[in-house]
mmCIF file with all atom_site columns, C-alpha atoms and ligand atoms in Angstrom:
data_model
loop_
_atom_site.group_PDB
_atom_site.id
_atom_site.type_symbol
_atom_site.label_atom_id
_atom_site.label_alt_id
_atom_site.label_comp_id
_atom_site.label_asym_id
_atom_site.label_entity_id
_atom_site.label_seq_id
_atom_site.pdbx_PDB_ins_code
_atom_site.Cartn_x
_atom_site.Cartn_y
_atom_site.Cartn_z
_atom_site.occupancy
_atom_site.B_iso_or_equiv
_atom_site.pdbx_formal_charge
_atom_site.auth_seq_id
_atom_site.auth_comp_id
_atom_site.auth_asym_id
_atom_site.auth_atom_id
_atom_site.pdbx_PDB_model_num
ATOM   1  C  CA  . MET A 1 1  ? 75.030  135.006 76.892 1.00 83.00 ? 207 MET A CA  1
ATOM   2  C  CA  . PRO A 1 2  ? 75.912  132.100 79.179 1.00 91.00 ? 208 PRO A CA  1
ATOM   3  C  CA  . THR A 1 3  ? 76.466  132.747 82.838 1.00 95.00 ? 209 THR A CA  1
ATOM   4  C  CA  . GLY A 1 4  ? 78.277  130.899 85.571 1.00 96.00 ? 210 GLY A CA  1
ATOM   5  C  CA  . THR A 1 5  ? 78.116  131.283 89.309 1.00 96.00 ? 211 THR A CA  1
ATOM   6  C  CA  . CYS A 1 6  ? 80.961  132.859 91.200 1.00 97.00 ? 212 CYS A CA  1
ATOM   7  C  CA  . PRO A 1 7  ? 82.084  130.393 93.889 1.00 96.00 ? 213 PRO A CA  1
ATOM   8  C  CA  . GLU A 1 8  ? 83.214  133.301 96.027 1.00 96.00 ? 214 GLU A CA  1
ATOM   9  C  CA  . CYS A 1 9  ? 80.105  135.483 96.199 1.00 97.00 ? 215 CYS A CA  1
ATOM   10 C  CA  . GLU A 1 10 ? 77.576  133.425 94.210 1.00 97.00 ? 216 GLU A CA  1
ATOM   11 C  CA  . ALA A 1 11 ? 76.926  136.256 91.798 1.00 97.00 ? 217 ALA A CA  1
ATOM   12 C  CA  . GLU A 1 12 ? 76.142  135.496 88.190 1.00 96.00 ? 218 GLU A CA  1
ATOM   13 C  CA  . VAL A 1 13 ? 79.201  135.961 86.030 1.00 96.00 ? 219 VAL A CA  1
ATOM   14 C  CA  . HIS A 1 14 ? 78.737  136.469 82.326 1.00 94.00 ? 220 HIS A CA  1
ATOM   15 C  CA  . VAL A 1 15 ? 80.980  134.449 80.065 1.00 95.00 ? 221 VAL A CA  1
ATOM   16 C  CA  . ASP A 1 16 ? 81.491  135.243 76.411 1.00 92.00 ? 222 ASP A CA  1
ATOM   17 C  CA  . THR A 1 17 ? 80.204  132.617 74.035 1.00 90.00 ? 223 THR A CA  1
ATOM   18 C  CA  . ASP A 1 18 ? 83.649  132.337 72.471 1.00 92.00 ? 224 ASP A CA  1
ATOM   19 C  CA  . THR A 1 19 ? 85.367  131.735 75.783 1.00 93.00 ? 225 THR A CA  1
ATOM   20 C  CA  . ASP A 1 20 ? 87.238  128.461 75.948 1.00 94.00 ? 226 ASP A CA  1
ATOM   21 C  CA  . LYS A 1 21 ? 87.871  126.162 78.862 1.00 96.00 ? 227 LYS A CA  1
ATOM   22 C  CA  . GLY A 1 22 ? 90.908  127.248 80.808 1.00 95.00 ? 228 GLY A CA  1
ATOM   23 C  CA  . GLU A 1 23 ? 90.425  130.926 80.148 1.00 96.00 ? 229 GLU A CA  1
ATOM   24 C  CA  . THR A 1 24 ? 89.949  133.279 83.041 1.00 95.00 ? 230 THR A CA  1
ATOM   25 C  CA  . VAL A 1 25 ? 87.245  135.830 83.689 1.00 95.00 ? 231 VAL A CA  1
ATOM   26 C  CA  . ASP A 1 26 ? 86.810  138.366 86.453 1.00 95.00 ? 232 ASP A CA  1
ATOM   27 C  CA  . CYS A 1 27 ? 83.800  138.411 88.736 1.00 96.00 ? 233 CYS A CA  1
ATOM   28 C  CA  . GLU A 1 28 ? 82.221  141.831 88.483 1.00 94.00 ? 234 GLU A CA  1
ATOM   29 C  CA  . GLU A 1 29 ? 80.825  141.557 91.987 1.00 96.00 ? 235 GLU A CA  1
ATOM   30 C  CA  . CYS A 1 30 ? 83.831  140.676 94.114 1.00 97.00 ? 236 CYS A CA  1
ATOM   31 C  CA  . GLY A 1 31 ? 86.622  141.009 91.567 1.00 96.00 ? 237 GLY A CA  1
ATOM   32 C  CA  . VAL A 1 32 ? 88.142  137.564 91.964 1.00 96.00 ? 238 VAL A CA  1
ATOM   33 C  CA  . GLN A 1 33 ? 89.708  135.832 89.008 1.00 96.00 ? 239 GLN A CA  1
ATOM   34 C  CA  . LEU A 1 34 ? 87.817  132.768 87.864 1.00 96.00 ? 240 LEU A CA  1
ATOM   35 C  CA  . GLU A 1 35 ? 88.883  129.990 85.546 1.00 97.00 ? 241 GLU A CA  1
ATOM   36 C  CA  . VAL A 1 36 ? 86.363  128.524 83.144 1.00 97.00 ? 242 VAL A CA  1
ATOM   37 C  CA  . VAL A 1 37 ? 86.424  124.806 83.894 1.00 97.00 ? 243 VAL A CA  1
ATOM   38 C  CA  . GLY A 1 38 ? 83.244  123.853 82.088 1.00 96.00 ? 244 GLY A CA  1
ATOM   39 C  CA  . LEU A 1 39 ? 81.143  125.280 79.283 1.00 94.00 ? 245 LEU A CA  1
ATOM   40 C  CA  . ASP A 1 40 ? 77.893  123.322 79.204 1.00 91.00 ? 246 ASP A CA  1
ATOM   41 C  CA  . PRO A 1 41 ? 76.866  124.366 81.751 1.00 93.00 ? 247 PRO A CA  1
ATOM   42 C  CA  . VAL A 1 42 ? 79.358  127.071 82.552 1.00 95.00 ? 248 VAL A CA  1
ATOM   43 C  CA  . GLU A 1 43 ? 81.414  126.191 85.587 1.00 96.00 ? 249 GLU A CA  1
ATOM   44 C  CA  . LEU A 1 44 ? 83.792  128.573 87.256 1.00 97.00 ? 250 LEU A CA  1
ATOM   45 C  CA  . ASP A 1 45 ? 86.617  127.883 89.667 1.00 97.00 ? 251 ASP A CA  1
ATOM   46 C  CA  . LEU A 1 46 ? 88.593  130.274 91.794 1.00 95.00 ? 252 LEU A CA  1
ATOM   47 C  CA  . VAL A 1 47 ? 92.052  131.007 90.486 1.00 93.00 ? 253 VAL A CA  1
ATOM   48 C  CA  . GLU A 1 48 ? 94.324  130.940 93.479 1.00 79.00 ? 254 GLU A CA  1
ATOM   49 C  CA  . GLU A 1 49 ? 96.995  133.571 93.448 1.00 69.00 ? 255 GLU A CA  1
ATOM   50 C  CA  . GLY A 1 50 ? 100.560 132.426 93.687 1.00 63.00 ? 256 GLY A CA  1
ATOM   51 C  CA  . LEU A 1 51 ? 100.087 129.247 91.728 1.00 55.00 ? 257 LEU A CA  1
ATOM   52 C  CA  . ASP A 1 52 ? 103.220 128.425 89.815 1.00 62.00 ? 258 ASP A CA  1
ATOM   53 C  CA  . ASP A 1 53 ? 101.971 127.787 86.321 1.00 61.00 ? 259 ASP A CA  1
ATOM   54 C  CA  . ASP A 1 54 ? 105.319 127.690 84.594 1.00 64.00 ? 260 ASP A CA  1
ATOM   55 C  CA  . GLU A 1 55 ? 105.673 125.066 81.951 1.00 67.00 ? 261 GLU A CA  1
ATOM   56 C  CA  . ASP A 1 56 ? 109.322 124.435 82.397 1.00 70.00 ? 262 ASP A CA  1
ATOM   57 C  CA  . GLU A 1 57 ? 110.416 121.607 80.174 1.00 70.00 ? 263 GLU A CA  1
ATOM   58 C  CA  . ASP A 1 58 ? 114.095 122.041 80.766 1.00 72.00 ? 264 ASP A CA  1
ATOM   59 C  CA  . GLU A 1 59 ? 114.275 119.684 83.708 1.00 64.00 ? 265 GLU A CA  1
ATOM   60 C  CA  . PHE A 1 60 ? 113.360 116.556 81.881 1.00 64.00 ? 266 PHE A CA  1
HETATM 61 ZN ZN1 . ZN  B 2 .  ? 82.238  137.021 92.919 1.00 88.16 ? 117 ZN  B ZN1 1
#
């Protein structure tokens, strides 16, 4: 099973082999939410809370 490194606590975070880029996983050590930004090798990025991720297409 591939693993990435948590940018918050540097623990190894296991990522399912069928996980796609853009999916989020939780660090088991510190509990932060991490986004999978790379798969080979696995790269993880902190998901910042409060990000407005709405895909609002009404304005255009
Ligand atoms: Zn962590």
